[in-house]
Tab-separated table of C-alpha atoms in Angstrom:
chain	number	residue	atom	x	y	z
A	232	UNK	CA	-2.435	4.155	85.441
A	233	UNK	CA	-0.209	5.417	87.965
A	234	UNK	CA	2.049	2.874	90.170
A	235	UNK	CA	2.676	2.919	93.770
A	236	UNK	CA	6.331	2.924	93.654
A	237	UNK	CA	6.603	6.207	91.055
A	238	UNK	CA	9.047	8.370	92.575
A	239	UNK	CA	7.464	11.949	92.437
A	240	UNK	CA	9.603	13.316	89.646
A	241	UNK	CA	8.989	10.272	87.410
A	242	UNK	CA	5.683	9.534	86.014
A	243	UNK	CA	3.777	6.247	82.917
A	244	UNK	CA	2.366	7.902	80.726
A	245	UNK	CA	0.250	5.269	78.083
A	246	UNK	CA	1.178	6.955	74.734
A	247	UNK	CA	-1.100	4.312	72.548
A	248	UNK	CA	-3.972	6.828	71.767
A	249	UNK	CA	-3.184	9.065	68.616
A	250	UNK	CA	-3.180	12.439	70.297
A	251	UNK	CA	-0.606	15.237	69.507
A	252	UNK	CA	0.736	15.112	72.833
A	253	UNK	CA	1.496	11.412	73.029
A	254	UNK	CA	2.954	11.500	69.082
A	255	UNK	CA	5.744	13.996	70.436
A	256	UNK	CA	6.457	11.357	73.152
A	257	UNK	CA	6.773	8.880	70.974
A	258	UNK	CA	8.960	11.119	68.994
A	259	UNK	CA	10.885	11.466	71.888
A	260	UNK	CA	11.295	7.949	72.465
A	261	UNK	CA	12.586	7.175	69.457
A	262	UNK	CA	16.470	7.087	70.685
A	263	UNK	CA	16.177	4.959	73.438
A	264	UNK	CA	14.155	2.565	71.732
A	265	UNK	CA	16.364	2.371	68.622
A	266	UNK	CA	19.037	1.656	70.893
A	267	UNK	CA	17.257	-1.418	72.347
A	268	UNK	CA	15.979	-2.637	68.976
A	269	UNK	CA	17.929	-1.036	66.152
A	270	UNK	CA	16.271	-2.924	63.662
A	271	UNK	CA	13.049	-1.590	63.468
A	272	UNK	CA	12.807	-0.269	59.856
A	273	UNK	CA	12.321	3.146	58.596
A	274	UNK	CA	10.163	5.533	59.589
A	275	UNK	CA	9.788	4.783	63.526
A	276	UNK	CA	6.597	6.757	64.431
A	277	UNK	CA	4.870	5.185	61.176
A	278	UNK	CA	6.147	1.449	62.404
A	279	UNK	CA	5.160	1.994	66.001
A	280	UNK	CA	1.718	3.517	64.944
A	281	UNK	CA	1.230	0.324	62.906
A	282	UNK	CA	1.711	-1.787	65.393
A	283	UNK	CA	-0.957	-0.268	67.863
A	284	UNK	CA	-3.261	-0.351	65.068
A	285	UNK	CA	-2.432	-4.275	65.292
A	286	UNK	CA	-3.198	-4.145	69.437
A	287	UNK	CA	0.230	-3.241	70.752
A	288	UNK	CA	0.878	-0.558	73.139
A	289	UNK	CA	3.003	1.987	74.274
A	290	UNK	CA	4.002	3.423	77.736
A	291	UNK	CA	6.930	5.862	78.338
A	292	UNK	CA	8.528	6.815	81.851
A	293	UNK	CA	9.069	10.283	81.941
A	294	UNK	CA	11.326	12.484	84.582
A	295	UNK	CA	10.088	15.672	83.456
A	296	UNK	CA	10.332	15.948	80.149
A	297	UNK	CA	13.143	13.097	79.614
A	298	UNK	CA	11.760	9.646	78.178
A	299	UNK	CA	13.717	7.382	80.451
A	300	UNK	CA	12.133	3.916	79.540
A	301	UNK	CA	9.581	2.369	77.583
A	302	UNK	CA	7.597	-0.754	77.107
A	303	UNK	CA	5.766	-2.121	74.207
A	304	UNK	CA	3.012	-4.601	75.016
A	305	UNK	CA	-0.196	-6.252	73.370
A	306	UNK	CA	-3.117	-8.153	75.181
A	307	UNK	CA	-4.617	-10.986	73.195
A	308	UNK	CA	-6.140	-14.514	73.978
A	309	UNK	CA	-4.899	-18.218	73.466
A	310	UNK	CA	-5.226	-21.267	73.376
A	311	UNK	CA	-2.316	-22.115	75.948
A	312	UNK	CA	-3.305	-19.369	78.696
A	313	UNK	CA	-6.371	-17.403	78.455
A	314	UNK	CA	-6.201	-13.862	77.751
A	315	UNK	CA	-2.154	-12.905	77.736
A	316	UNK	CA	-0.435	-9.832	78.172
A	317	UNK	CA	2.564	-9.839	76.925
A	318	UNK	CA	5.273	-7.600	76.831
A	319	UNK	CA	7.485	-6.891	73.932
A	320	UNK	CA	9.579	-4.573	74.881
A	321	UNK	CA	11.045	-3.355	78.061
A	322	UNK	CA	14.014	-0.743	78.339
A	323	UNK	CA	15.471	1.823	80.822
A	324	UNK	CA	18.250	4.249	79.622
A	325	UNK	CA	21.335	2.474	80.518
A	326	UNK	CA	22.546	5.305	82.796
A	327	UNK	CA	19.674	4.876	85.097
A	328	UNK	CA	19.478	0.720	85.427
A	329	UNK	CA	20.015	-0.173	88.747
A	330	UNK	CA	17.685	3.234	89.822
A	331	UNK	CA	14.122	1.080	90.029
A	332	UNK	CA	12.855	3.319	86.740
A	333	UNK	CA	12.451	-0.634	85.399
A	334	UNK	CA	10.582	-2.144	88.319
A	335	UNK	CA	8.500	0.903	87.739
A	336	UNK	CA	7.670	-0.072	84.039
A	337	UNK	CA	7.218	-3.728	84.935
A	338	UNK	CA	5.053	-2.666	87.949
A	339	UNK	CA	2.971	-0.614	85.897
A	340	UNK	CA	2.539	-2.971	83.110
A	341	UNK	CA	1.242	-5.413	85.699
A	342	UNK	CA	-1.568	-3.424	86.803
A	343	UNK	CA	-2.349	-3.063	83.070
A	344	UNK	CA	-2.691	-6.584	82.556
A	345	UNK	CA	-5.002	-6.855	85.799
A	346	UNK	CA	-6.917	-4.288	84.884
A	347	UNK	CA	-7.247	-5.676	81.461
A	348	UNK	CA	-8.290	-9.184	83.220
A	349	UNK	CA	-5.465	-10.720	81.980
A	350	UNK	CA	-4.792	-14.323	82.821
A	351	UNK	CA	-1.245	-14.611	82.424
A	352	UNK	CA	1.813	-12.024	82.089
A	353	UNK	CA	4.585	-12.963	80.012
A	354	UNK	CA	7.962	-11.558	77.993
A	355	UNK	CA	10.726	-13.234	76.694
A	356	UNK	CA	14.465	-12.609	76.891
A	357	UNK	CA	17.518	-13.900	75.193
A	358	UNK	CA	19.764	-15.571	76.305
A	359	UNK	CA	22.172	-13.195	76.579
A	360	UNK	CA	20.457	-10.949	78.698
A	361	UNK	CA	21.924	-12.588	82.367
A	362	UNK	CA	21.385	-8.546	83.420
A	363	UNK	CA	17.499	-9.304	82.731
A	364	UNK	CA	17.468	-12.226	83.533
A	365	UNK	CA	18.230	-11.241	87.293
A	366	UNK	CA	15.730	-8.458	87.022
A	367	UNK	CA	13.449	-10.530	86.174
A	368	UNK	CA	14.167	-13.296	88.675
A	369	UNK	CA	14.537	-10.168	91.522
A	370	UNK	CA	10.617	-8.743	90.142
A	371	UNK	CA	8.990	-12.788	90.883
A	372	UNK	CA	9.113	-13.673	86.933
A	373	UNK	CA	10.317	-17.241	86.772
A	374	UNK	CA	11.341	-18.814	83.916
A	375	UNK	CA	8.323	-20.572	82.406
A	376	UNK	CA	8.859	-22.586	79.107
A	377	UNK	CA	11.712	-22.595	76.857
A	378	UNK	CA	11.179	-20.300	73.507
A	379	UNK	CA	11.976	-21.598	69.841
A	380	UNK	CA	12.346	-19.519	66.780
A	381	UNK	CA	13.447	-19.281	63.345
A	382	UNK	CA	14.260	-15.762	61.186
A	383	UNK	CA	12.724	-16.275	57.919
A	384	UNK	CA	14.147	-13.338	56.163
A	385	UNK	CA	17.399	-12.623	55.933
């Protein structure tokens, strides 16, 4: 699912399907994703693999043969909204924010969810994140309820 805005030396590749080609990708993605979220445990292809066995997804924006961003998503219904698509993760290397490889991935990720027949399109951020936070605000993605949580292991 290509977007409009892909510059032509960038490309979203959906790397969900267990296919040689997409496990070197993920491979590949490894780094940048640790970076975002250094505590996934272990072996990294084994998590991410069983997480799409779960429904979550995988694309990767590649400039040639360079995985510059990622996003992890899942589609499922609820009660609250219908079918949701919601997006887990959703990461640019840091020396390219700012270059509209992001808006890409969100972009992209859109389309998904409306070709999927999704009826609502959601992520969360933390609080932290005021850089996301005005990407998010700049891509139309207004804040929408307040999120609670509680880690139960330590």
């Amino acid at each position: 699912m290509a977007t409009e805005n892909q510059s032509p030396t960038s490309r979203i590749v959906d790397i969900t399907q267990d296919t040689e080609a997409n496990r070197r990708w993920l491979l590949a993605a490894e780094q940048l994703h640790r970076a975002f979220r250094p505590n996934i445990p272990g072996d990294y292809a084994e998590y991410m693999r069983r997480m799409f066995t779960e429904g979550a997804g995988m694309a990767v924006l590649l400039e040639g043969d360079e995985v510059c961003g990622i996003a992890v998503y899942r589609c499922y219904h609820t009660t609250l909204s219908g079918l949701r698509f919601y997006l887990d993760d959703l990461v640019t290397k840091e020396a390219r924010r700012g270059s509209g490889l992001g808006g890409q991935l969100l972009e992209w990720c859109e389309a998904a969810a409306r070709a999927l027949h999704c009826d609502w399109f959601a992520l969360s951020s933390g609080l932290q994140n005021s850089r996301g936070h005005t990407f998010y605000y700049r891509h139309r993605l207004p804040i929408s309820s307040f999120g609670f949580s509680k880690r139960l292991v330590s």
